[in-house]
Every structure is written in structure tokens, then in C-alpha cells.
mmCIF file of N, CA and C in Angstrom:
data_model
loop_
_atom_site.group_PDB
_atom_site.id
_atom_site.type_symbol
_atom_site.label_atom_id
_atom_site.label_comp_id
_atom_site.label_asym_id
_atom_site.label_seq_id
_atom_site.Cartn_x
_atom_site.Cartn_y
_atom_site.Cartn_z
ATOM 1 N N UNK T 739 98.278 106.336 76.985
ATOM 2 C CA UNK T 739 97.078 106.654 77.564
ATOM 3 C C UNK T 739 95.917 106.300 77.518
ATOM 4 N N UNK T 740 95.244 105.819 78.408
ATOM 5 C CA UNK T 740 93.864 105.103 78.202
ATOM 6 C C UNK T 740 92.738 106.493 78.325
ATOM 7 N N UNK T 741 91.831 106.685 77.135
ATOM 8 C CA UNK T 741 91.096 107.385 77.354
ATOM 9 C C UNK T 741 89.768 106.799 78.227
ATOM 10 N N UNK T 742 89.309 107.470 79.336
ATOM 11 C CA UNK T 742 88.221 107.209 80.165
ATOM 12 C C UNK T 742 87.089 107.976 79.576
ATOM 13 N N UNK T 743 85.740 107.381 79.745
ATOM 14 C CA UNK T 743 84.659 107.761 79.702
ATOM 15 C C UNK T 743 83.568 107.656 80.338
ATOM 16 N N UNK T 744 82.596 108.437 81.074
ATOM 17 C CA UNK T 744 81.650 108.300 81.849
ATOM 18 C C UNK T 744 80.271 108.680 80.840
ATOM 19 N N UNK T 745 79.231 108.687 81.608
ATOM 20 C CA UNK T 745 78.005 108.973 80.776
ATOM 21 C C UNK T 745 78.017 110.553 80.434
ATOM 22 N N UNK T 746 78.917 111.393 81.124
ATOM 23 C CA UNK T 746 78.997 112.920 81.077
ATOM 24 C C UNK T 746 80.264 113.302 80.479
ATOM 25 N N UNK T 747 81.527 112.520 80.714
ATOM 26 C CA UNK T 747 82.524 113.191 80.849
ATOM 27 C C UNK T 747 83.770 112.132 80.135
ATOM 28 N N UNK T 748 84.355 113.006 79.522
ATOM 29 C CA UNK T 748 85.582 112.201 78.806
ATOM 30 C C UNK T 748 86.724 112.730 79.508
ATOM 31 N N UNK T 749 87.681 111.517 80.016
ATOM 32 C CA UNK T 749 89.084 111.587 80.499
ATOM 33 C C UNK T 749 90.157 111.508 79.449
ATOM 34 N N UNK T 750 90.919 112.201 79.110
ATOM 35 C CA UNK T 750 91.823 112.388 78.050
ATOM 36 C C UNK T 750 92.934 113.034 78.097
ATOM 37 N N UNK T 751 94.148 112.494 77.384
ATOM 38 C CA UNK T 751 95.233 113.226 76.989
ATOM 39 C C UNK T 751 94.981 114.885 77.015
ATOM 40 N N UNK T 752 95.883 115.613 77.374
ATOM 41 C CA UNK T 752 95.762 117.230 77.076
ATOM 42 C C UNK T 752 96.021 117.539 75.822
ATOM 43 N N UNK T 753 95.205 118.411 75.643
ATOM 44 C CA UNK T 753 95.411 119.107 74.152
ATOM 45 C C UNK T 753 96.057 120.634 74.413
ATOM 46 N N UNK T 754 96.332 121.078 73.565
ATOM 47 C CA UNK T 754 97.011 122.424 73.571
ATOM 48 C C UNK T 754 95.968 123.461 73.693
ATOM 49 N N UNK T 755 94.457 123.212 73.065
ATOM 50 C CA UNK T 755 93.360 123.866 73.417
ATOM 51 C C UNK T 755 92.943 123.931 75.068
ATOM 52 N N UNK T 756 93.482 123.142 75.954
ATOM 53 C CA UNK T 756 93.221 123.123 77.130
ATOM 54 C C UNK T 756 94.320 124.121 77.889
ATOM 55 N N UNK T 757 95.189 124.669 76.885
ATOM 56 C CA UNK T 757 95.958 125.456 78.403
ATOM 57 C C UNK T 757 95.643 126.941 78.431
ATOM 58 N N UNK T 758 94.643 127.563 77.853
ATOM 59 C CA UNK T 758 94.253 128.780 78.319
ATOM 60 C C UNK T 758 93.478 128.720 79.434
ATOM 61 N N UNK T 759 92.206 127.488 79.078
ATOM 62 C CA UNK T 759 91.189 127.634 80.357
ATOM 63 C C UNK T 759 91.925 126.927 81.650
ATOM 64 N N UNK T 760 92.828 125.867 81.311
ATOM 65 C CA UNK T 760 93.753 125.541 82.761
ATOM 66 C C UNK T 760 94.324 126.860 83.476
ATOM 67 N N UNK T 761 95.322 127.546 82.585
ATOM 68 C CA UNK T 761 95.672 128.796 82.948
ATOM 69 C C UNK T 761 94.637 129.743 83.922
ATOM 70 N N UNK T 762 93.587 129.771 83.405
ATOM 71 C CA UNK T 762 92.567 130.610 83.817
ATOM 72 C C UNK T 762 92.258 130.050 85.112
ATOM 73 N N UNK T 763 92.037 128.841 85.492
ATOM 74 C CA UNK T 763 91.950 128.025 86.491
ATOM 75 C C UNK T 763 92.783 128.364 87.384
ATOM 76 N N UNK T 764 94.289 128.230 86.820
ATOM 77 C CA UNK T 764 95.240 128.270 87.943
ATOM 78 C C UNK T 764 95.453 129.980 88.449
ATOM 79 N N UNK T 765 94.864 130.795 87.703
ATOM 80 C CA UNK T 765 94.836 132.154 88.158
ATOM 81 C C UNK T 765 93.550 132.811 89.015
ATOM 82 N N UNK T 766 92.717 131.699 89.450
ATOM 83 C CA UNK T 766 91.606 131.864 89.947
ATOM 84 C C UNK T 766 91.525 131.321 91.738
ATOM 85 N N UNK T 767 91.521 132.656 92.346
ATOM 86 C CA UNK T 767 92.018 132.402 93.615
ATOM 87 C C UNK T 767 91.023 131.461 94.479
ATOM 88 N N UNK T 768 89.675 131.278 93.940
ATOM 89 C CA UNK T 768 88.748 130.410 94.842
ATOM 90 C C UNK T 768 89.297 129.103 94.070
ATOM 91 N N UNK T 769 89.714 128.617 92.861
ATOM 92 C CA UNK T 769 89.835 127.230 92.544
ATOM 93 C C UNK T 769 91.193 126.962 93.088
ATOM 94 N N UNK T 770 92.042 127.849 93.528
ATOM 95 C CA UNK T 770 93.522 127.265 93.945
ATOM 96 C C UNK T 770 93.206 127.923 95.359
ATOM 97 N N UNK T 771 92.417 127.825 96.254
ATOM 98 C CA UNK T 771 92.094 128.509 97.623
ATOM 99 C C UNK T 771 93.034 127.543 98.604
ATOM 100 N N UNK T 772 93.324 125.969 98.342
ATOM 101 C CA UNK T 772 94.053 125.133 99.200
ATOM 102 C C UNK T 772 95.139 124.736 98.629
ATOM 103 N N UNK T 773 95.400 125.356 97.484
ATOM 104 C CA UNK T 773 96.411 124.920 96.674
ATOM 105 C C UNK T 773 97.847 125.566 96.672
ATOM 106 N N UNK T 774 98.076 126.694 97.292
ATOM 107 C CA UNK T 774 98.986 127.348 97.048
ATOM 108 C C UNK T 774 99.135 128.915 96.504
ATOM 109 N N UNK T 775 99.831 128.992 95.707
ATOM 110 C CA UNK T 775 99.826 130.554 95.039
ATOM 111 C C UNK T 775 99.233 130.331 93.850
ATOM 112 N N UNK T 776 98.841 131.489 93.395
ATOM 113 C CA UNK T 776 98.215 131.307 92.007
ATOM 114 C C UNK T 776 99.553 131.204 90.913
ATOM 115 N N UNK T 777 99.272 130.589 89.837
ATOM 116 C CA UNK T 777 100.167 130.249 88.927
ATOM 117 C C UNK T 777 100.129 131.323 87.651
ATOM 118 N N UNK T 778 101.236 131.837 87.189
ATOM 119 C CA UNK T 778 101.516 132.377 85.888
ATOM 120 C C UNK T 778 101.096 131.675 84.775
ATOM 121 N N UNK T 779 100.940 132.008 83.568
ATOM 122 C CA UNK T 779 100.445 131.252 82.209
ATOM 123 C C UNK T 779 101.698 130.163 82.226
ATOM 124 N N UNK T 780 103.371 130.868 82.505
ATOM 125 C CA UNK T 780 104.320 129.787 82.040
ATOM 126 C C UNK T 780 104.147 128.928 82.827
ATOM 127 N N UNK T 781 104.021 128.979 84.177
ATOM 128 C CA UNK T 781 103.810 127.915 85.286
ATOM 129 C C UNK T 781 102.530 126.973 85.200
ATOM 130 N N UNK T 782 101.596 127.482 84.444
ATOM 131 C CA UNK T 782 100.468 126.702 84.328
ATOM 132 C C UNK T 782 100.873 125.733 83.015
ATOM 133 N N UNK T 783 101.408 126.333 82.112
ATOM 134 C CA UNK T 783 101.586 125.649 81.077
ATOM 135 C C UNK T 783 102.748 124.255 81.099
ATOM 136 N N UNK T 784 103.693 124.960 81.970
ATOM 137 C CA UNK T 784 104.580 123.635 82.343
ATOM 138 C C UNK T 784 103.961 122.481 83.253
ATOM 139 N N UNK T 785 103.224 122.565 84.025
ATOM 140 C CA UNK T 785 102.639 121.706 84.865
ATOM 141 C C UNK T 785 101.799 121.002 84.003
ATOM 142 N N UNK T 786 101.351 121.326 82.726
ATOM 143 C CA UNK T 786 100.621 120.429 81.765
ATOM 144 C C UNK T 786 101.652 119.298 81.227
ATOM 145 N N UNK T 787 102.837 120.282 81.021
ATOM 146 C CA UNK T 787 104.071 119.290 80.203
ATOM 147 C C UNK T 787 104.565 118.639 81.340
ATOM 148 N N UNK T 788 104.567 118.650 82.368
ATOM 149 C CA UNK T 788 104.821 117.724 83.453
ATOM 150 C C UNK T 788 103.710 116.734 83.868
ATOM 151 N N UNK T 789 102.746 117.068 83.689
ATOM 152 C CA UNK T 789 101.726 116.016 83.854
ATOM 153 C C UNK T 789 101.811 115.032 82.777
ATOM 154 N N UNK T 790 101.823 115.225 81.380
ATOM 155 C CA UNK T 790 102.091 114.692 80.542
ATOM 156 C C UNK T 790 103.370 113.334 80.375
ATOM 157 N N UNK T 791 104.439 114.149 81.111
ATOM 158 C CA UNK T 791 105.837 113.494 81.108
ATOM 159 C C UNK T 791 105.651 112.268 82.009
ATOM 160 N N UNK T 792 104.890 112.617 83.071
ATOM 161 C CA UNK T 792 104.811 111.669 84.570
ATOM 162 C C UNK T 792 103.816 110.503 84.189
ATOM 163 N N UNK T 793 102.732 110.789 83.145
ATOM 164 C CA UNK T 793 101.856 110.074 82.737
ATOM 165 C C UNK T 793 102.369 109.097 81.730
ATOM 166 N N UNK T 794 103.361 109.663 80.863
ATOM 167 C CA UNK T 794 104.219 108.445 79.823
ATOM 168 C C UNK T 794 104.921 107.813 80.974
ATOM 169 N N UNK T 795 105.565 108.240 81.926
ATOM 170 C CA UNK T 795 106.626 107.425 82.157
ATOM 171 C C UNK T 795 106.040 106.539 83.417
ATOM 172 N N UNK T 796 104.946 106.847 83.988
ATOM 173 C CA UNK T 796 104.552 105.860 84.942
ATOM 174 C C UNK T 796 103.265 105.271 84.554
ATOM 175 N N UNK T 797 102.648 105.462 83.917
ATOM 176 C CA UNK T 797 101.348 104.856 83.486
ATOM 177 C C UNK T 797 100.092 105.401 83.956
ATOM 178 N N UNK T 798 100.384 106.356 84.693
ATOM 179 C CA UNK T 798 99.109 107.054 85.361
ATOM 180 C C UNK T 798 99.518 108.735 85.810
ATOM 181 N N UNK T 799 98.132 109.041 85.859
ATOM 182 C CA UNK T 799 98.780 110.516 86.331
ATOM 183 C C UNK T 799 97.361 111.365 86.159
ATOM 184 N N UNK T 800 97.521 112.658 85.802
ATOM 185 C CA UNK T 800 96.571 113.405 85.510
ATOM 186 C C UNK T 800 95.661 113.298 84.030
ATOM 187 N N UNK T 801 94.535 113.259 84.121
ATOM 188 C CA UNK T 801 93.723 113.529 82.703
ATOM 189 C C UNK T 801 93.068 114.546 82.851
ATOM 190 N N UNK T 802 92.867 115.267 81.657
ATOM 191 C CA UNK T 802 92.251 116.664 81.212
ATOM 192 C C UNK T 802 90.811 115.830 81.141
ATOM 193 N N UNK T 803 89.826 116.735 81.892
ATOM 194 C CA UNK T 803 88.167 116.450 81.903
ATOM 195 C C UNK T 803 87.619 117.461 80.799
ATOM 196 N N UNK T 804 86.544 116.661 80.377
ATOM 197 C CA UNK T 804 85.697 117.478 79.221
ATOM 198 C C UNK T 804 84.736 116.853 79.237
ATOM 199 N N UNK T 805 83.541 117.887 79.174
ATOM 200 C CA UNK T 805 81.843 117.348 79.281
ATOM 201 C C UNK T 805 81.495 116.924 77.752
ATOM 202 N N UNK T 806 81.323 115.540 77.813
ATOM 203 C CA UNK T 806 81.119 114.699 76.470
ATOM 204 C C UNK T 806 79.938 115.772 75.447
ATOM 205 N N UNK T 807 79.147 116.284 76.128
ATOM 206 C CA UNK T 807 77.899 117.326 75.407
ATOM 207 C C UNK T 807 78.604 118.207 74.793
ATOM 208 N N UNK T 808 79.547 119.179 75.151
ATOM 209 C CA UNK T 808 79.831 119.989 74.799
ATOM 210 C C UNK T 808 81.169 120.066 74.375
ATOM 211 N N UNK T 809 82.145 119.009 74.789
ATOM 212 C CA UNK T 809 83.329 119.281 74.170
ATOM 213 C C UNK T 809 84.417 120.357 75.402
ATOM 214 N N UNK T 810 83.517 120.782 76.509
ATOM 215 C CA UNK T 810 84.245 121.846 77.109
ATOM 216 C C UNK T 810 85.444 121.317 78.394
ATOM 217 N N UNK T 811 86.394 121.934 78.251
ATOM 218 C CA UNK T 811 87.341 121.474 79.340
ATOM 219 C C UNK T 811 86.778 121.941 80.335
ATOM 220 N N UNK T 812 86.900 121.226 81.788
ATOM 221 C CA UNK T 812 86.609 121.530 82.819
ATOM 222 C C UNK T 812 87.530 121.403 83.990
ATOM 223 N N UNK T 813 88.500 120.768 83.876
ATOM 224 C CA UNK T 813 89.525 120.627 84.810
ATOM 225 C C UNK T 813 90.347 119.448 84.484
ATOM 226 N N UNK T 814 91.014 118.826 85.561
ATOM 227 C CA UNK T 814 91.439 117.631 85.716
ATOM 228 C C UNK T 814 91.268 116.366 86.629
ATOM 229 N N UNK T 815 91.165 115.258 86.591
ATOM 230 C CA UNK T 815 91.154 114.153 87.426
ATOM 231 C C UNK T 815 92.204 113.077 87.201
ATOM 232 N N UNK T 816 92.518 112.382 88.364
ATOM 233 C CA UNK T 816 93.597 111.308 88.087
ATOM 234 C C UNK T 816 94.441 110.724 89.380
ATOM 235 N N UNK T 817 95.054 110.161 88.986
ATOM 236 C CA UNK T 817 96.240 109.774 90.340
ATOM 237 C C UNK T 817 97.565 110.089 90.425
ATOM 238 N N UNK T 818 97.948 110.414 91.406
ATOM 239 C CA UNK T 818 99.244 110.837 91.519
ATOM 240 C C UNK T 818 100.318 110.121 92.693
ATOM 241 N N UNK T 819 101.370 110.153 92.578
ATOM 242 C CA UNK T 819 102.075 109.664 93.954
ATOM 243 C C UNK T 819 102.005 110.678 94.993
ATOM 244 N N UNK T 820 101.765 110.258 96.341
ATOM 245 C CA UNK T 820 101.996 111.003 97.391
ATOM 246 C C UNK T 820 102.879 111.833 97.274
ATOM 247 N N UNK T 821 103.044 113.250 97.961
ATOM 248 C CA UNK T 821 104.308 114.089 97.811
ATOM 249 C C UNK T 821 105.254 113.400 98.960
ATOM 250 N N UNK T 822 106.777 113.537 98.567
ATOM 251 C CA UNK T 822 107.394 113.442 99.488
ATOM 252 C C UNK T 822 107.681 113.869 100.847
ATOM 253 N N UNK T 823 107.234 115.009 100.911
ATOM 254 C CA UNK T 823 107.204 115.285 102.114
ATOM 255 C C UNK T 823 105.900 114.807 103.018
ATOM 256 N N UNK T 824 105.162 114.023 102.753
ATOM 257 C CA UNK T 824 104.254 113.269 103.399
ATOM 258 C C UNK T 824 104.710 112.187 104.338
ATOM 259 N N UNK T 825 104.009 112.009 105.547
ATOM 260 C CA UNK T 825 104.550 110.867 106.471
ATOM 261 C C UNK T 825 104.252 109.617 106.005
ATOM 262 N N UNK T 826 103.775 109.410 104.822
ATOM 263 C CA UNK T 826 103.280 108.167 104.389
ATOM 264 C C UNK T 826 103.575 108.044 102.816
ATOM 265 N N UNK T 827 103.496 106.901 102.051
ATOM 266 C CA UNK T 827 103.982 106.704 100.590
ATOM 267 C C UNK T 827 102.416 106.168 99.921
ATOM 268 N N UNK T 828 102.444 106.471 98.483
ATOM 269 C CA UNK T 828 101.326 105.757 98.160
ATOM 270 C C UNK T 828 100.871 106.381 96.824
ATOM 271 N N UNK T 829 99.428 106.244 96.404
ATOM 272 C CA UNK T 829 99.047 106.887 95.231
ATOM 273 C C UNK T 829 97.972 107.303 95.716
ATOM 274 N N UNK T 830 97.595 108.720 95.269
ATOM 275 C CA UNK T 830 96.421 109.354 95.590
ATOM 276 C C UNK T 830 95.706 109.660 94.300
ATOM 277 N N UNK T 831 94.252 109.777 94.691
ATOM 278 C CA UNK T 831 93.234 110.243 93.828
ATOM 279 C C UNK T 831 92.894 111.980 93.626
ATOM 280 N N UNK T 832 92.497 112.437 92.579
ATOM 281 C CA UNK T 832 92.691 113.904 92.941
ATOM 282 C C UNK T 832 91.895 114.469 91.802
ATOM 283 N N UNK T 833 91.288 115.717 91.985
ATOM 284 C CA UNK T 833 90.719 116.449 90.835
ATOM 285 C C UNK T 833 90.851 118.060 91.321
ATOM 286 N N UNK T 834 90.542 118.616 89.965
ATOM 287 C CA UNK T 834 90.446 120.322 90.168
ATOM 288 C C UNK T 834 89.492 120.541 89.064
ATOM 289 N N UNK T 835 88.762 121.200 89.181
ATOM 290 C CA UNK T 835 87.576 121.470 88.220
ATOM 291 C C UNK T 835 87.431 122.965 88.243
ATOM 292 N N UNK T 836 87.075 123.680 87.262
ATOM 293 C CA UNK T 836 86.657 125.090 87.032
ATOM 294 C C UNK T 836 85.583 125.428 87.652
ATOM 295 N N UNK T 837 85.424 126.537 88.415
ATOM 296 C CA UNK T 837 84.247 126.800 89.039
ATOM 297 C C UNK T 837 82.657 126.785 88.798
ATOM 298 N N UNK T 838 82.799 127.152 87.336
ATOM 299 C CA UNK T 838 81.704 126.827 86.513
ATOM 300 C C UNK T 838 81.199 125.256 86.478
ATOM 301 N N UNK T 839 82.056 124.484 86.695
ATOM 302 C CA UNK T 839 81.738 122.854 86.739
ATOM 303 C C UNK T 839 81.399 122.255 88.709
ATOM 304 N N UNK T 840 81.508 123.350 89.270
ATOM 305 C CA UNK T 840 81.011 123.171 90.797
ATOM 306 C C UNK T 840 79.714 122.526 90.807
ATOM 307 N N UNK T 841 79.560 121.676 91.860
ATOM 308 C CA UNK T 841 78.217 121.635 92.328
ATOM 309 C C UNK T 841 77.423 120.828 91.172
ATOM 310 N N UNK T 842 78.102 120.067 90.296
ATOM 311 C CA UNK T 842 77.115 119.355 89.243
ATOM 312 C C UNK T 842 77.487 117.690 89.251
ATOM 313 N N UNK T 843 78.370 117.534 90.014
ATOM 314 C CA UNK T 843 78.893 115.837 90.149
ATOM 315 C C UNK T 843 79.801 115.312 89.526
ATOM 316 N N UNK T 844 80.496 116.463 88.659
ATOM 317 C CA UNK T 844 81.402 116.123 87.725
ATOM 318 C C UNK T 844 82.768 115.031 88.785
ATOM 319 N N UNK T 845 83.097 115.860 89.558
ATOM 320 C CA UNK T 845 84.152 115.398 90.771
ATOM 321 C C UNK T 845 84.076 113.995 90.797
ATOM 322 N N UNK T 846 82.910 113.739 91.416
ATOM 323 C CA UNK T 846 82.345 112.323 91.925
ATOM 324 C C UNK T 846 82.379 111.533 90.815
ATOM 325 N N UNK T 847 82.193 111.780 89.570
ATOM 326 C CA UNK T 847 82.083 110.923 88.472
ATOM 327 C C UNK T 847 83.267 110.552 87.703
ATOM 328 N N UNK T 848 84.092 111.610 88.039
ATOM 329 C CA UNK T 848 85.400 111.452 87.314
ATOM 330 C C UNK T 848 86.116 110.910 88.335
ATOM 331 N N UNK T 849 86.184 110.751 89.472
ATOM 332 C CA UNK T 849 86.953 109.996 90.894
ATOM 333 C C UNK T 849 86.602 108.893 90.711
ATOM 334 N N UNK T 850 85.444 108.334 90.629
ATOM 335 C CA UNK T 850 84.949 107.282 90.779
ATOM 336 C C UNK T 850 85.348 106.395 89.492
ATOM 337 N N UNK T 851 85.266 106.776 88.244
ATOM 338 C CA UNK T 851 85.950 106.471 86.997
ATOM 339 C C UNK T 851 87.665 106.059 87.137
ATOM 340 N N UNK T 852 88.330 107.095 87.687
ATOM 341 C CA UNK T 852 89.743 107.189 87.932
ATOM 342 C C UNK T 852 90.133 105.937 88.879
ATOM 343 N N UNK T 853 89.140 105.922 89.753
ATOM 344 C CA UNK T 853 89.477 105.250 91.166
ATOM 345 C C UNK T 853 89.260 103.407 90.496
ATOM 346 N N UNK T 854 88.226 103.303 89.406
ATOM 347 C CA UNK T 854 88.012 101.833 89.198
ATOM 348 C C UNK T 854 89.225 101.684 88.102
ATOM 349 N N UNK T 855 89.360 102.401 87.217
ATOM 350 C CA UNK T 855 90.665 102.232 86.544
ATOM 351 C C UNK T 855 91.892 102.116 87.162
ATOM 352 N N UNK T 856 92.142 102.875 88.212
ATOM 353 C CA UNK T 856 93.253 102.420 88.952
ATOM 354 C C UNK T 856 93.377 101.162 89.542
ATOM 355 N N UNK T 857 92.528 100.517 90.251
ATOM 356 C CA UNK T 857 92.282 99.301 90.507
ATOM 357 C C UNK T 857 92.291 98.293 89.679
ATOM 358 N N UNK T 858 91.985 98.295 88.394
ATOM 359 C CA UNK T 858 91.788 97.354 87.190
ATOM 360 C C UNK T 858 92.805 97.608 86.566
ATOM 361 N N UNK T 859 94.084 98.711 86.486
ATOM 362 C CA UNK T 859 95.108 98.449 85.786
ATOM 363 C C UNK T 859 96.357 98.416 86.850
ATOM 364 N N UNK T 860 96.415 98.898 87.679
ATOM 365 C CA UNK T 860 97.193 99.435 88.768
ATOM 366 C C UNK T 860 97.694 98.090 89.912
ATOM 367 N N UNK T 861 96.476 97.815 90.446
ATOM 368 C CA UNK T 861 96.289 97.223 91.677
ATOM 369 C C UNK T 861 96.055 95.780 91.340
ATOM 370 N N UNK T 862 94.963 95.435 90.886
ATOM 371 C CA UNK T 862 94.520 93.798 90.622
ATOM 372 C C UNK T 862 95.349 93.297 90.062
ATOM 373 N N UNK T 863 96.103 93.576 88.767
ATOM 374 C CA UNK T 863 97.507 92.881 88.138
ATOM 375 C C UNK T 863 98.379 92.654 88.949
ATOM 376 N N UNK T 864 98.686 93.245 89.761
ATOM 377 C CA UNK T 864 100.071 93.075 90.738
ATOM 378 C C UNK T 864 99.775 92.515 91.973
ATOM 379 N N UNK T 865 98.551 93.164 92.809
ATOM 380 C CA UNK T 865 98.318 92.775 94.017
ATOM 381 C C UNK T 865 96.722 92.492 94.264
ATOM 382 N N UNK T 866 96.749 91.044 94.009
ATOM 383 C CA UNK T 866 94.834 91.048 93.863
ATOM 384 C C UNK T 866 94.353 90.901 95.138
ATOM 385 N N UNK T 867 95.006 90.708 96.197
ATOM 386 C CA UNK T 867 94.414 90.651 97.663
ATOM 387 C C UNK T 867 94.854 91.999 98.388
ATOM 388 N N UNK T 868 95.292 92.960 97.827
ATOM 389 C CA UNK T 868 95.682 94.101 98.412
ATOM 390 C C UNK T 868 94.693 95.098 99.255
ATOM 391 N N UNK T 869 93.412 94.896 99.066
ATOM 392 C CA UNK T 869 92.319 95.693 99.310
ATOM 393 C C UNK T 869 91.535 95.141 100.450
ATOM 394 N N UNK T 870 91.247 95.625 101.268
ATOM 395 C CA UNK T 870 90.592 94.696 102.463
ATOM 396 C C UNK T 870 89.235 95.551 102.548
ATOM 397 N N UNK T 871 88.245 94.767 102.556
ATOM 398 C CA UNK T 871 86.933 95.401 102.602
ATOM 399 C C UNK T 871 86.029 94.870 103.607
ATOM 400 N N UNK T 872 86.245 95.451 105.147
ATOM 401 C CA UNK T 872 85.446 94.906 106.276
ATOM 402 C C UNK T 872 83.761 94.701 105.760
ATOM 403 N N UNK T 873 83.482 93.686 106.250
ATOM 404 C CA UNK T 873 81.808 93.015 106.251
ATOM 405 C C UNK T 873 81.144 93.760 106.711
ATOM 406 N N UNK T 874 81.505 95.071 107.834
ATOM 407 C CA UNK T 874 80.598 95.361 108.379
ATOM 408 C C UNK T 874 80.539 97.054 108.170
ATOM 409 N N UNK T 875 81.154 97.305 107.135
ATOM 410 C CA UNK T 875 81.162 98.858 106.705
ATOM 411 C C UNK T 875 80.184 99.339 105.679
ATOM 412 N N UNK T 876 79.089 98.864 105.735
ATOM 413 C CA UNK T 876 77.735 99.398 104.970
ATOM 414 C C UNK T 876 78.330 99.958 103.306
ATOM 415 N N UNK T 877 77.876 100.821 103.251
ATOM 416 C CA UNK T 877 78.026 101.210 102.079
ATOM 417 C C UNK T 877 79.726 101.354 101.347
ATOM 418 N N UNK T 878 80.430 101.562 102.546
ATOM 419 C CA UNK T 878 82.171 101.445 102.272
ATOM 420 C C UNK T 878 81.956 100.126 101.589
ATOM 421 N N UNK T 879 81.492 98.887 102.086
ATOM 422 C CA UNK T 879 81.943 97.414 101.739
ATOM 423 C C UNK T 879 80.921 97.482 100.395
ATOM 424 N N UNK T 880 80.307 97.846 100.291
ATOM 425 C CA UNK T 880 79.289 97.724 99.202
ATOM 426 C C UNK T 880 80.255 98.641 97.681
ATOM 427 N N UNK T 881 81.076 99.659 98.346
ATOM 428 C CA UNK T 881 81.973 100.403 97.268
ATOM 429 C C UNK T 881 83.118 99.375 96.854
ATOM 430 N N UNK T 882 83.536 98.887 97.842
ATOM 431 C CA UNK T 882 84.619 97.854 97.963
ATOM 432 C C UNK T 882 84.668 96.783 96.974
ATOM 433 N N UNK T 883 83.090 96.450 96.726
ATOM 434 C CA UNK T 883 83.011 95.408 96.042
ATOM 435 C C UNK T 883 82.635 95.558 94.832
ATOM 436 N N UNK T 884 82.430 96.890 94.486
ATOM 437 C CA UNK T 884 82.114 97.513 93.439
ATOM 438 C C UNK T 884 83.502 97.575 92.513
ATOM 439 N N UNK T 885 84.491 97.871 93.222
ATOM 440 C CA UNK T 885 85.773 98.272 92.867
ATOM 441 C C UNK T 885 86.417 96.853 92.570
ATOM 442 N N UNK T 886 86.113 95.700 93.378
ATOM 443 C CA UNK T 886 86.894 94.672 93.152
ATOM 444 C C UNK T 886 86.400 93.898 92.158
ATOM 445 N N UNK T 887 85.428 94.265 91.673
ATOM 446 C CA UNK T 887 84.421 93.277 90.696
ATOM 447 C C UNK T 887 85.527 92.696 89.637
ATOM 448 N N UNK T 888 85.156 91.321 89.610
ATOM 449 C CA UNK T 888 85.583 90.664 88.610
ATOM 450 C C UNK T 888 85.891 91.195 86.944
#
């Protein structure tokens, strides 16, 4: 599992010390507002074990996210297979952060890093022409060029 770094964040393998704050996030109704039921501590811990196993199996998944300056665990970001019950297939990017980390740009920062890593390690080596960047897409086109940089 590659460790990813930004100016402010480290995306890394999960640690035992992440389990308690992760469980607190999963017991927070605002954090889980669009994610279904709150999780028990046991369910929360099991989710981390599943994240690790899937990452080891597939080579991508959910990284734990910490603030570099403090070492504080603030949530997760990563890539995951689209759920089987969806009408399409593929890999999605996602994140979940503790409320204390909301509004600071951490989700955007982590997502950009994960997305670039995904293209560099999953897409480009196997499908170098699989991303189409429309020439008149303005800022989207510039973002595509960033992702497809040599």
C-alpha cells in the first residue's frame, strides 16, 4: 500500500490508533447522514479490517487520512469498486471526514491526490487512451490535462 502525501495530509495504511476516532465518526449522525445507519464499535472495526483486506487484494481502496502537522486521524479517502446494485460498473472516488475536519479543503486535497494516484497506477499503465478530455471543456479540460500529465 503506497503512502500518499500532500502539503497538509498523509494518506496511509490504517493503524490501531485509528479505530477509536473512526468508531466515533461512524456513531456521528451528521457524518453518516447519507450513509445509512450508525455503526456499532464492532461494525466500525470490522469495516477497517475489510478496507485493509480489499486494499491488499486489489491494490487500491481506502486510505486513512491524517493531518501531517499534528498526526491527527481525520477520516478516509480512496478508490472503491462501484456497488453491485448500481446500474453501472467502475471505480469511484470517495472520502469521509470527521466533522472537525469539514470546511478546510481536506476532502478536495485528498481526492485530487487519490485521483492522480489512481490514474498513474491503475489507468495509464493499462489503458493510456481511456480518458477523453474535450477541448472546449474549460477548467475540466485543464484538470484532465493535469491528470494525464506525462
